[in-house]
JSON list of C-alpha atoms in Angstrom, two decimals:
[
{"chain": "A", "resi": 25, "resn": "UNK", "atom": "CA", "xyz": [5.61, -27.00, 5.52]},
{"chain": "A", "resi": 26, "resn": "UNK", "atom": "CA", "xyz": [7.46, -24.01, 6.95]},
{"chain": "A", "resi": 27, "resn": "UNK", "atom": "CA", "xyz": [7.39, -20.94, 4.86]},
{"chain": "A", "resi": 28, "resn": "UNK", "atom": "CA", "xyz": [10.41, -19.21, 3.74]},
{"chain": "A", "resi": 29, "resn": "UNK", "atom": "CA", "xyz": [11.61, -15.52, 3.68]},
{"chain": "A", "resi": 30, "resn": "UNK", "atom": "CA", "xyz": [14.22, -13.71, 1.87]},
{"chain": "A", "resi": 31, "resn": "UNK", "atom": "CA", "xyz": [16.52, -10.93, 3.10]},
{"chain": "A", "resi": 32, "resn": "UNK", "atom": "CA", "xyz": [18.22, -8.70, 0.82]},
{"chain": "A", "resi": 33, "resn": "UNK", "atom": "CA", "xyz": [19.33, -5.72, 3.06]},
{"chain": "A", "resi": 34, "resn": "UNK", "atom": "CA", "xyz": [22.62, -3.31, 3.18]},
{"chain": "A", "resi": 35, "resn": "UNK", "atom": "CA", "xyz": [23.90, -3.81, 6.69]},
{"chain": "A", "resi": 36, "resn": "UNK", "atom": "CA", "xyz": [24.90, -6.88, 8.58]},
{"chain": "A", "resi": 37, "resn": "UNK", "atom": "CA", "xyz": [22.74, -5.36, 11.68]},
{"chain": "A", "resi": 38, "resn": "UNK", "atom": "CA", "xyz": [19.83, -5.06, 9.86]},
{"chain": "A", "resi": 39, "resn": "UNK", "atom": "CA", "xyz": [20.27, -8.54, 8.67]},
{"chain": "A", "resi": 40, "resn": "UNK", "atom": "CA", "xyz": [20.80, -9.96, 12.13]},
{"chain": "A", "resi": 41, "resn": "UNK", "atom": "CA", "xyz": [17.44, -8.04, 13.02]},
{"chain": "A", "resi": 42, "resn": "UNK", "atom": "CA", "xyz": [15.75, -9.68, 10.49]},
{"chain": "A", "resi": 43, "resn": "UNK", "atom": "CA", "xyz": [16.93, -13.25, 11.13]},
{"chain": "A", "resi": 44, "resn": "UNK", "atom": "CA", "xyz": [16.12, -13.06, 14.66]},
{"chain": "A", "resi": 45, "resn": "UNK", "atom": "CA", "xyz": [12.46, -11.84, 14.10]},
{"chain": "A", "resi": 46, "resn": "UNK", "atom": "CA", "xyz": [12.05, -14.23, 11.31]},
{"chain": "A", "resi": 47, "resn": "UNK", "atom": "CA", "xyz": [13.02, -17.27, 13.42]},
{"chain": "A", "resi": 48, "resn": "UNK", "atom": "CA", "xyz": [10.95, -15.93, 16.43]},
{"chain": "A", "resi": 49, "resn": "UNK", "atom": "CA", "xyz": [7.90, -16.28, 13.70]},
{"chain": "A", "resi": 50, "resn": "UNK", "atom": "CA", "xyz": [9.18, -19.78, 12.58]},
{"chain": "A", "resi": 51, "resn": "UNK", "atom": "CA", "xyz": [9.85, -18.72, 9.17]},
{"chain": "A", "resi": 52, "resn": "UNK", "atom": "CA", "xyz": [12.70, -20.30, 7.08]},
{"chain": "A", "resi": 53, "resn": "UNK", "atom": "CA", "xyz": [15.44, -17.80, 6.04]},
{"chain": "A", "resi": 54, "resn": "UNK", "atom": "CA", "xyz": [17.49, -17.25, 2.89]},
{"chain": "A", "resi": 55, "resn": "UNK", "atom": "CA", "xyz": [20.06, -14.43, 3.01]},
{"chain": "A", "resi": 56, "resn": "UNK", "atom": "CA", "xyz": [20.68, -12.84, -0.42]},
{"chain": "A", "resi": 57, "resn": "UNK", "atom": "CA", "xyz": [23.87, -10.84, -1.38]},
{"chain": "A", "resi": 58, "resn": "UNK", "atom": "CA", "xyz": [23.11, -10.09, -4.80]},
{"chain": "A", "resi": 59, "resn": "UNK", "atom": "CA", "xyz": [19.93, -9.15, -6.97]},
{"chain": "A", "resi": 60, "resn": "UNK", "atom": "CA", "xyz": [20.59, -11.94, -9.39]},
{"chain": "A", "resi": 61, "resn": "UNK", "atom": "CA", "xyz": [20.23, -14.82, -7.02]},
{"chain": "A", "resi": 62, "resn": "UNK", "atom": "CA", "xyz": [17.01, -13.18, -5.22]},
{"chain": "A", "resi": 63, "resn": "UNK", "atom": "CA", "xyz": [15.43, -12.55, -8.48]},
{"chain": "A", "resi": 64, "resn": "UNK", "atom": "CA", "xyz": [15.75, -16.27, -9.59]},
{"chain": "A", "resi": 65, "resn": "UNK", "atom": "CA", "xyz": [14.60, -17.40, -6.17]},
{"chain": "A", "resi": 66, "resn": "UNK", "atom": "CA", "xyz": [11.36, -15.53, -6.80]},
{"chain": "A", "resi": 67, "resn": "UNK", "atom": "CA", "xyz": [10.85, -16.80, -10.22]},
{"chain": "A", "resi": 68, "resn": "UNK", "atom": "CA", "xyz": [11.38, -20.41, -9.13]},
{"chain": "A", "resi": 69, "resn": "UNK", "atom": "CA", "xyz": [8.61, -19.69, -6.53]},
{"chain": "A", "resi": 70, "resn": "UNK", "atom": "CA", "xyz": [10.82, -20.40, -3.68]},
{"chain": "A", "resi": 71, "resn": "UNK", "atom": "CA", "xyz": [9.92, -17.47, -1.26]},
{"chain": "A", "resi": 72, "resn": "UNK", "atom": "CA", "xyz": [6.34, -16.34, 0.54]},
{"chain": "A", "resi": 73, "resn": "UNK", "atom": "CA", "xyz": [8.13, -13.48, 2.29]},
{"chain": "A", "resi": 74, "resn": "UNK", "atom": "CA", "xyz": [10.62, -10.99, 1.10]},
{"chain": "A", "resi": 75, "resn": "UNK", "atom": "CA", "xyz": [12.41, -8.04, 2.95]},
{"chain": "A", "resi": 76, "resn": "UNK", "atom": "CA", "xyz": [14.29, -5.59, 0.69]},
{"chain": "A", "resi": 77, "resn": "UNK", "atom": "CA", "xyz": [16.35, -2.54, 1.44]},
{"chain": "A", "resi": 78, "resn": "UNK", "atom": "CA", "xyz": [15.33, 0.59, -0.64]},
{"chain": "A", "resi": 79, "resn": "UNK", "atom": "CA", "xyz": [18.93, 2.00, -0.70]},
{"chain": "A", "resi": 80, "resn": "UNK", "atom": "CA", "xyz": [19.98, -0.96, -2.58]},
{"chain": "A", "resi": 81, "resn": "UNK", "atom": "CA", "xyz": [20.23, 0.56, -6.01]},
{"chain": "A", "resi": 82, "resn": "UNK", "atom": "CA", "xyz": [18.66, -2.42, -7.92]},
{"chain": "A", "resi": 83, "resn": "UNK", "atom": "CA", "xyz": [15.66, -2.43, -5.46]},
{"chain": "A", "resi": 84, "resn": "UNK", "atom": "CA", "xyz": [13.74, 0.18, -6.75]},
{"chain": "A", "resi": 85, "resn": "UNK", "atom": "CA", "xyz": [9.98, 0.70, -7.56]},
{"chain": "A", "resi": 86, "resn": "UNK", "atom": "CA", "xyz": [10.09, -0.97, -11.03]},
{"chain": "A", "resi": 87, "resn": "UNK", "atom": "CA", "xyz": [12.05, -4.10, -9.57]},
{"chain": "A", "resi": 88, "resn": "UNK", "atom": "CA", "xyz": [8.85, -4.32, -6.78]},
{"chain": "A", "resi": 89, "resn": "UNK", "atom": "CA", "xyz": [6.39, -4.06, -9.45]},
{"chain": "A", "resi": 90, "resn": "UNK", "atom": "CA", "xyz": [8.56, -7.18, -11.17]},
{"chain": "A", "resi": 91, "resn": "UNK", "atom": "CA", "xyz": [8.20, -9.16, -7.72]},
{"chain": "A", "resi": 92, "resn": "UNK", "atom": "CA", "xyz": [4.82, -8.62, -7.49]},
{"chain": "A", "resi": 93, "resn": "UNK", "atom": "CA", "xyz": [3.83, -9.66, -10.93]},
{"chain": "A", "resi": 94, "resn": "UNK", "atom": "CA", "xyz": [6.10, -12.93, -10.91]},
{"chain": "A", "resi": 95, "resn": "UNK", "atom": "CA", "xyz": [4.67, -13.69, -7.46]},
{"chain": "A", "resi": 96, "resn": "UNK", "atom": "CA", "xyz": [1.25, -12.20, -6.70]},
{"chain": "A", "resi": 97, "resn": "UNK", "atom": "CA", "xyz": [0.90, -14.06, -3.05]},
{"chain": "A", "resi": 98, "resn": "UNK", "atom": "CA", "xyz": [4.78, -12.83, -1.96]},
{"chain": "A", "resi": 99, "resn": "UNK", "atom": "CA", "xyz": [4.51, -10.72, 1.16]},
{"chain": "A", "resi": 100, "resn": "UNK", "atom": "CA", "xyz": [6.95, -7.73, 0.61]},
{"chain": "A", "resi": 101, "resn": "UNK", "atom": "CA", "xyz": [8.43, -5.48, 2.90]},
{"chain": "A", "resi": 102, "resn": "UNK", "atom": "CA", "xyz": [10.42, -2.54, 1.76]},
{"chain": "A", "resi": 103, "resn": "UNK", "atom": "CA", "xyz": [12.99, -0.88, 4.35]},
{"chain": "A", "resi": 104, "resn": "UNK", "atom": "CA", "xyz": [13.70, 2.80, 4.11]},
{"chain": "A", "resi": 105, "resn": "UNK", "atom": "CA", "xyz": [13.70, 6.12, 5.76]},
{"chain": "A", "resi": 106, "resn": "UNK", "atom": "CA", "xyz": [12.27, 8.58, 3.35]},
{"chain": "A", "resi": 107, "resn": "UNK", "atom": "CA", "xyz": [8.16, 8.34, 3.88]},
{"chain": "A", "resi": 108, "resn": "UNK", "atom": "CA", "xyz": [7.69, 10.32, 0.18]},
{"chain": "A", "resi": 109, "resn": "UNK", "atom": "CA", "xyz": [9.98, 7.44, -1.20]},
{"chain": "A", "resi": 110, "resn": "UNK", "atom": "CA", "xyz": [8.12, 4.65, 0.76]},
{"chain": "A", "resi": 111, "resn": "UNK", "atom": "CA", "xyz": [4.86, 5.74, -0.61]},
{"chain": "A", "resi": 112, "resn": "UNK", "atom": "CA", "xyz": [5.90, 5.11, -4.04]},
{"chain": "A", "resi": 113, "resn": "UNK", "atom": "CA", "xyz": [6.74, 1.36, -3.15]},
{"chain": "A", "resi": 114, "resn": "UNK", "atom": "CA", "xyz": [3.28, 0.96, -1.78]},
{"chain": "A", "resi": 115, "resn": "UNK", "atom": "CA", "xyz": [1.70, 2.17, -4.82]},
{"chain": "A", "resi": 116, "resn": "UNK", "atom": "CA", "xyz": [3.79, -0.33, -6.70]},
{"chain": "A", "resi": 117, "resn": "UNK", "atom": "CA", "xyz": [2.37, -3.34, -4.49]},
{"chain": "A", "resi": 118, "resn": "UNK", "atom": "CA", "xyz": [4.50, -4.10, -1.73]},
{"chain": "A", "resi": 119, "resn": "UNK", "atom": "CA", "xyz": [2.57, -5.26, 1.52]},
{"chain": "A", "resi": 120, "resn": "UNK", "atom": "CA", "xyz": [4.29, -2.96, 4.24]},
{"chain": "A", "resi": 121, "resn": "UNK", "atom": "CA", "xyz": [6.91, -0.18, 4.23]},
{"chain": "A", "resi": 122, "resn": "UNK", "atom": "CA", "xyz": [8.99, 0.44, 7.19]},
{"chain": "A", "resi": 123, "resn": "UNK", "atom": "CA", "xyz": [11.96, 1.94, 8.96]},
{"chain": "A", "resi": 124, "resn": "UNK", "atom": "CA", "xyz": [14.77, 0.13, 10.94]},
{"chain": "A", "resi": 125, "resn": "UNK", "atom": "CA", "xyz": [13.30, 1.33, 14.25]},
{"chain": "A", "resi": 126, "resn": "UNK", "atom": "CA", "xyz": [9.82, -0.45, 13.31]},
{"chain": "A", "resi": 127, "resn": "UNK", "atom": "CA", "xyz": [11.14, -3.21, 11.51]},
{"chain": "A", "resi": 128, "resn": "UNK", "atom": "CA", "xyz": [10.59, -6.01, 13.62]},
{"chain": "A", "resi": 129, "resn": "UNK", "atom": "CA", "xyz": [6.96, -4.66, 14.24]},
{"chain": "A", "resi": 130, "resn": "UNK", "atom": "CA", "xyz": [6.45, -5.29, 10.51]},
{"chain": "A", "resi": 131, "resn": "UNK", "atom": "CA", "xyz": [7.94, -8.59, 10.66]},
{"chain": "A", "resi": 132, "resn": "UNK", "atom": "CA", "xyz": [5.61, -9.76, 13.35]},
{"chain": "A", "resi": 133, "resn": "UNK", "atom": "CA", "xyz": [2.65, -8.52, 11.33]},
{"chain": "A", "resi": 134, "resn": "UNK", "atom": "CA", "xyz": [3.44, -10.49, 8.25]},
{"chain": "A", "resi": 135, "resn": "UNK", "atom": "CA", "xyz": [0.14, -12.39, 6.82]},
{"chain": "A", "resi": 136, "resn": "UNK", "atom": "CA", "xyz": [1.22, -15.16, 4.33]},
{"chain": "A", "resi": 137, "resn": "UNK", "atom": "CA", "xyz": [-1.51, -15.07, 1.75]},
{"chain": "A", "resi": 138, "resn": "UNK", "atom": "CA", "xyz": [-3.48, -17.96, 0.82]},
{"chain": "A", "resi": 139, "resn": "UNK", "atom": "CA", "xyz": [-2.24, -19.92, -2.25]},
{"chain": "A", "resi": 140, "resn": "UNK", "atom": "CA", "xyz": [-5.44, -21.40, -3.53]},
{"chain": "A", "resi": 141, "resn": "UNK", "atom": "CA", "xyz": [-6.53, -18.72, -6.44]},
{"chain": "A", "resi": 142, "resn": "UNK", "atom": "CA", "xyz": [-10.08, -18.62, -8.08]},
{"chain": "A", "resi": 143, "resn": "UNK", "atom": "CA", "xyz": [-9.23, -19.35, -11.94]},
{"chain": "A", "resi": 144, "resn": "UNK", "atom": "CA", "xyz": [-11.08, -17.48, -14.33]},
{"chain": "A", "resi": 145, "resn": "UNK", "atom": "CA", "xyz": [-12.26, -19.70, -17.12]},
{"chain": "A", "resi": 146, "resn": "UNK", "atom": "CA", "xyz": [-11.48, -18.55, -20.56]},
{"chain": "A", "resi": 147, "resn": "UNK", "atom": "CA", "xyz": [-14.82, -18.52, -21.94]},
{"chain": "A", "resi": 148, "resn": "UNK", "atom": "CA", "xyz": [-16.08, -15.92, -19.02]},
{"chain": "A", "resi": 149, "resn": "UNK", "atom": "CA", "xyz": [-16.04, -12.38, -20.03]},
{"chain": "A", "resi": 150, "resn": "UNK", "atom": "CA", "xyz": [-13.06, -11.01, -17.30]},
{"chain": "A", "resi": 151, "resn": "UNK", "atom": "CA", "xyz": [-14.87, -8.01, -16.66]},
{"chain": "A", "resi": 152, "resn": "UNK", "atom": "CA", "xyz": [-15.05, -5.83, -13.30]},
{"chain": "A", "resi": 153, "resn": "UNK", "atom": "CA", "xyz": [-18.36, -4.28, -12.60]},
{"chain": "A", "resi": 154, "resn": "UNK", "atom": "CA", "xyz": [-18.78, -1.39, -10.02]},
{"chain": "A", "resi": 155, "resn": "UNK", "atom": "CA", "xyz": [-22.72, -1.48, -8.67]},
{"chain": "A", "resi": 156, "resn": "UNK", "atom": "CA", "xyz": [-23.65, 2.09, -7.97]},
{"chain": "A", "resi": 157, "resn": "UNK", "atom": "CA", "xyz": [-26.89, 1.02, -5.91]},
{"chain": "A", "resi": 158, "resn": "UNK", "atom": "CA", "xyz": [-24.93, -1.43, -3.71]},
{"chain": "A", "resi": 159, "resn": "UNK", "atom": "CA", "xyz": [-21.65, 0.06, -3.17]},
{"chain": "A", "resi": 160, "resn": "UNK", "atom": "CA", "xyz": [-19.95, -2.87, -4.17]},
{"chain": "A", "resi": 161, "resn": "UNK", "atom": "CA", "xyz": [-17.46, -4.29, -6.44]},
{"chain": "A", "resi": 162, "resn": "UNK", "atom": "CA", "xyz": [-18.06, -7.36, -8.69]},
{"chain": "A", "resi": 163, "resn": "UNK", "atom": "CA", "xyz": [-15.15, -9.55, -9.80]},
{"chain": "A", "resi": 164, "resn": "UNK", "atom": "CA", "xyz": [-14.92, -11.59, -13.36]},
{"chain": "A", "resi": 165, "resn": "UNK", "atom": "CA", "xyz": [-15.91, -14.46, -11.47]},
{"chain": "A", "resi": 166, "resn": "UNK", "atom": "CA", "xyz": [-19.00, -12.77, -10.01]},
{"chain": "A", "resi": 167, "resn": "UNK", "atom": "CA", "xyz": [-17.74, -12.07, -6.34]},
{"chain": "A", "resi": 168, "resn": "UNK", "atom": "CA", "xyz": [-19.27, -9.31, -4.41]},
{"chain": "A", "resi": 169, "resn": "UNK", "atom": "CA", "xyz": [-16.73, -7.12, -2.68]},
{"chain": "A", "resi": 170, "resn": "UNK", "atom": "CA", "xyz": [-18.14, -4.57, -0.20]},
{"chain": "A", "resi": 171, "resn": "UNK", "atom": "CA", "xyz": [-16.79, -1.04, -0.42]},
{"chain": "A", "resi": 172, "resn": "UNK", "atom": "CA", "xyz": [-16.47, 1.68, 2.12]},
{"chain": "A", "resi": 173, "resn": "UNK", "atom": "CA", "xyz": [-17.89, 4.83, 0.67]},
{"chain": "A", "resi": 174, "resn": "UNK", "atom": "CA", "xyz": [-14.02, 6.07, 0.20]},
{"chain": "A", "resi": 175, "resn": "UNK", "atom": "CA", "xyz": [-13.22, 2.95, -1.82]},
{"chain": "A", "resi": 176, "resn": "UNK", "atom": "CA", "xyz": [-16.54, 3.47, -3.90]},
{"chain": "A", "resi": 177, "resn": "UNK", "atom": "CA", "xyz": [-15.82, 7.01, -4.82]},
{"chain": "A", "resi": 178, "resn": "UNK", "atom": "CA", "xyz": [-12.23, 6.24, -5.83]},
{"chain": "A", "resi": 179, "resn": "UNK", "atom": "CA", "xyz": [-13.29, 3.09, -7.93]},
{"chain": "A", "resi": 180, "resn": "UNK", "atom": "CA", "xyz": [-16.18, 5.36, -9.52]},
{"chain": "A", "resi": 181, "resn": "UNK", "atom": "CA", "xyz": [-13.53, 7.78, -10.61]},
{"chain": "A", "resi": 182, "resn": "UNK", "atom": "CA", "xyz": [-11.35, 5.15, -12.18]},
{"chain": "A", "resi": 183, "resn": "UNK", "atom": "CA", "xyz": [-14.35, 3.37, -14.01]},
{"chain": "A", "resi": 184, "resn": "UNK", "atom": "CA", "xyz": [-15.69, 6.84, -15.49]},
{"chain": "A", "resi": 185, "resn": "UNK", "atom": "CA", "xyz": [-12.11, 7.29, -16.83]},
{"chain": "A", "resi": 186, "resn": "UNK", "atom": "CA", "xyz": [-10.49, 5.96, -19.65]},
{"chain": "A", "resi": 187, "resn": "UNK", "atom": "CA", "xyz": [-7.21, 7.89, -19.26]},
{"chain": "A", "resi": 188, "resn": "UNK", "atom": "CA", "xyz": [-5.01, 7.77, -16.26]},
{"chain": "A", "resi": 189, "resn": "UNK", "atom": "CA", "xyz": [-6.80, 9.51, -13.14]},
{"chain": "A", "resi": 190, "resn": "UNK", "atom": "CA", "xyz": [-4.58, 12.23, -11.80]},
{"chain": "A", "resi": 191, "resn": "UNK", "atom": "CA", "xyz": [-3.69, 12.35, -7.90]},
{"chain": "A", "resi": 192, "resn": "UNK", "atom": "CA", "xyz": [-5.02, 15.82, -8.06]},
{"chain": "A", "resi": 193, "resn": "UNK", "atom": "CA", "xyz": [-8.54, 14.49, -8.72]},
{"chain": "A", "resi": 194, "resn": "UNK", "atom": "CA", "xyz": [-8.38, 11.83, -6.21]},
{"chain": "A", "resi": 195, "resn": "UNK", "atom": "CA", "xyz": [-7.23, 14.37, -3.81]},
{"chain": "A", "resi": 196, "resn": "UNK", "atom": "CA", "xyz": [-10.00, 16.79, -4.48]},
{"chain": "A", "resi": 197, "resn": "UNK", "atom": "CA", "xyz": [-12.92, 14.15, -4.80]},
{"chain": "A", "resi": 198, "resn": "UNK", "atom": "CA", "xyz": [-11.88, 11.45, -2.49]},
{"chain": "A", "resi": 199, "resn": "UNK", "atom": "CA", "xyz": [-8.94, 12.40, 0.15]},
{"chain": "A", "resi": 200, "resn": "UNK", "atom": "CA", "xyz": [-9.79, 15.72, 0.98]},
{"chain": "A", "resi": 201, "resn": "UNK", "atom": "CA", "xyz": [-8.28, 17.02, 4.36]},
{"chain": "A", "resi": 202, "resn": "UNK", "atom": "CA", "xyz": [-4.40, 17.72, 4.74]},
{"chain": "A", "resi": 203, "resn": "UNK", "atom": "CA", "xyz": [-2.81, 18.09, 1.14]},
{"chain": "A", "resi": 204, "resn": "UNK", "atom": "CA", "xyz": [0.85, 17.37, 2.72]},
{"chain": "A", "resi": 205, "resn": "UNK", "atom": "CA", "xyz": [-0.20, 13.68, 3.40]},
{"chain": "A", "resi": 206, "resn": "UNK", "atom": "CA", "xyz": [-2.77, 13.16, 0.52]},
{"chain": "A", "resi": 207, "resn": "UNK", "atom": "CA", "xyz": [-0.29, 10.99, -1.64]},
{"chain": "A", "resi": 208, "resn": "UNK", "atom": "CA", "xyz": [0.27, 8.57, 1.19]},
{"chain": "A", "resi": 209, "resn": "UNK", "atom": "CA", "xyz": [-3.08, 8.49, 2.04]},
{"chain": "A", "resi": 210, "resn": "UNK", "atom": "CA", "xyz": [-3.89, 7.44, -1.76]},
{"chain": "A", "resi": 211, "resn": "UNK", "atom": "CA", "xyz": [-1.42, 4.82, -1.72]},
{"chain": "A", "resi": 212, "resn": "UNK", "atom": "CA", "xyz": [-2.70, 3.15, 1.60]},
{"chain": "A", "resi": 213, "resn": "UNK", "atom": "CA", "xyz": [-6.23, 3.55, 0.13]},
{"chain": "A", "resi": 214, "resn": "UNK", "atom": "CA", "xyz": [-4.93, 1.61, -3.01]},
{"chain": "A", "resi": 215, "resn": "UNK", "atom": "CA", "xyz": [-2.92, -0.82, -0.93]},
{"chain": "A", "resi": 216, "resn": "UNK", "atom": "CA", "xyz": [-5.88, -1.82, 1.13]},
{"chain": "A", "resi": 217, "resn": "UNK", "atom": "CA", "xyz": [-8.39, -2.32, -1.71]},
{"chain": "A", "resi": 218, "resn": "UNK", "atom": "CA", "xyz": [-5.74, -4.61, -3.13]},
{"chain": "A", "resi": 219, "resn": "UNK", "atom": "CA", "xyz": [-5.39, -6.48, -0.09]},
{"chain": "A", "resi": 220, "resn": "UNK", "atom": "CA", "xyz": [-8.92, -6.85, 0.42]},
{"chain": "A", "resi": 221, "resn": "UNK", "atom": "CA", "xyz": [-9.79, -8.22, -3.00]},
{"chain": "A", "resi": 222, "resn": "UNK", "atom": "CA", "xyz": [-6.92, -10.69, -2.65]},
{"chain": "A", "resi": 223, "resn": "UNK", "atom": "CA", "xyz": [-7.71, -11.79, 0.58]},
{"chain": "A", "resi": 224, "resn": "UNK", "atom": "CA", "xyz": [-11.31, -12.42, 0.44]},
{"chain": "A", "resi": 225, "resn": "UNK", "atom": "CA", "xyz": [-11.27, -13.66, -2.94]},
{"chain": "A", "resi": 226, "resn": "UNK", "atom": "CA", "xyz": [-7.62, -14.66, -4.10]},
{"chain": "A", "resi": 227, "resn": "UNK", "atom": "CA", "xyz": [-7.87, -12.25, -7.13]},
{"chain": "A", "resi": 228, "resn": "UNK", "atom": "CA", "xyz": [-5.78, -9.63, -8.09]},
{"chain": "A", "resi": 229, "resn": "UNK", "atom": "CA", "xyz": [-7.16, -5.84, -8.48]},
{"chain": "A", "resi": 230, "resn": "UNK", "atom": "CA", "xyz": [-6.01, -4.47, -11.87]},
{"chain": "A", "resi": 231, "resn": "UNK", "atom": "CA", "xyz": [-5.18, -1.07, -10.56]},
{"chain": "A", "resi": 232, "resn": "UNK", "atom": "CA", "xyz": [-2.12, 0.11, -11.88]},
{"chain": "A", "resi": 233, "resn": "UNK", "atom": "CA", "xyz": [0.13, 3.15, -10.58]},
{"chain": "A", "resi": 234, "resn": "UNK", "atom": "CA", "xyz": [1.53, 5.89, -13.14]},
{"chain": "A", "resi": 235, "resn": "UNK", "atom": "CA", "xyz": [4.11, 7.39, -10.77]},
{"chain": "A", "resi": 236, "resn": "UNK", "atom": "CA", "xyz": [4.27, 10.92, -12.45]},
{"chain": "A", "resi": 237, "resn": "UNK", "atom": "CA", "xyz": [0.70, 11.12, -12.86]},
{"chain": "A", "resi": 238, "resn": "UNK", "atom": "CA", "xyz": [-2.00, 8.94, -11.08]},
{"chain": "A", "resi": 239, "resn": "UNK", "atom": "CA", "xyz": [-3.62, 5.77, -11.25]},
{"chain": "A", "resi": 240, "resn": "UNK", "atom": "CA", "xyz": [-5.61, 3.55, -14.06]},
{"chain": "A", "resi": 241, "resn": "UNK", "atom": "CA", "xyz": [-8.03, 0.77, -13.80]},
{"chain": "A", "resi": 242, "resn": "UNK", "atom": "CA", "xyz": [-5.86, -1.77, -16.13]},
{"chain": "A", "resi": 243, "resn": "UNK", "atom": "CA", "xyz": [-8.77, -4.53, -16.63]},
{"chain": "A", "resi": 244, "resn": "UNK", "atom": "CA", "xyz": [-12.20, -4.66, -18.18]},
{"chain": "A", "resi": 245, "resn": "UNK", "atom": "CA", "xyz": [-14.69, -2.66, -16.61]},
{"chain": "A", "resi": 246, "resn": "UNK", "atom": "CA", "xyz": [-18.39, -1.49, -16.44]},
{"chain": "A", "resi": 247, "resn": "UNK", "atom": "CA", "xyz": [-20.83, 0.08, -14.12]},
{"chain": "A", "resi": 248, "resn": "UNK", "atom": "CA", "xyz": [-24.07, -1.66, -13.01]}
]
């Protein structure tokens, strides 16, 4: 079955660019002129890919979070020109951010997520466990997710905190280096972790962003 992409952008030139690139990738296309019809299509599960323009007032970070909650497998590309603003979209769960110049490249790199999901039995205690000896995360259905040193350090801070973990703590204890790019690097770290867990095990990693402060692990957790 042909996968379908939704386009909601501000300018006709961008729309044409998206259509041509999506056609080249053999994706069906649905162009939206208003936020209401786009929202309905996502609710109805009609889209596998979404390209939205962050300059459209309705398509803010909170809306991307809603799209992600409604459709965990939706591949979301956000278009914009402000790197700091685009970082917030990555934190909200979009798959890629790009400017107009690199839009075609982002479309060519679309990966349709697999749709089969592990179902967590209601009798299983849905606890995520972090192994301090194996540098690995274990899902509620006991999948092992191997971690890099940086991923482990980040998750260890989250697991040891009962409150929101500040970006400043993450910068100092995990990221290091150039402070000017720290927020972008943190956002990429979170995005790659989410993608690793979903791509390998079809599970959503419950890391939530608090945009003013930092991150929190929203699921049940335990250290091994």
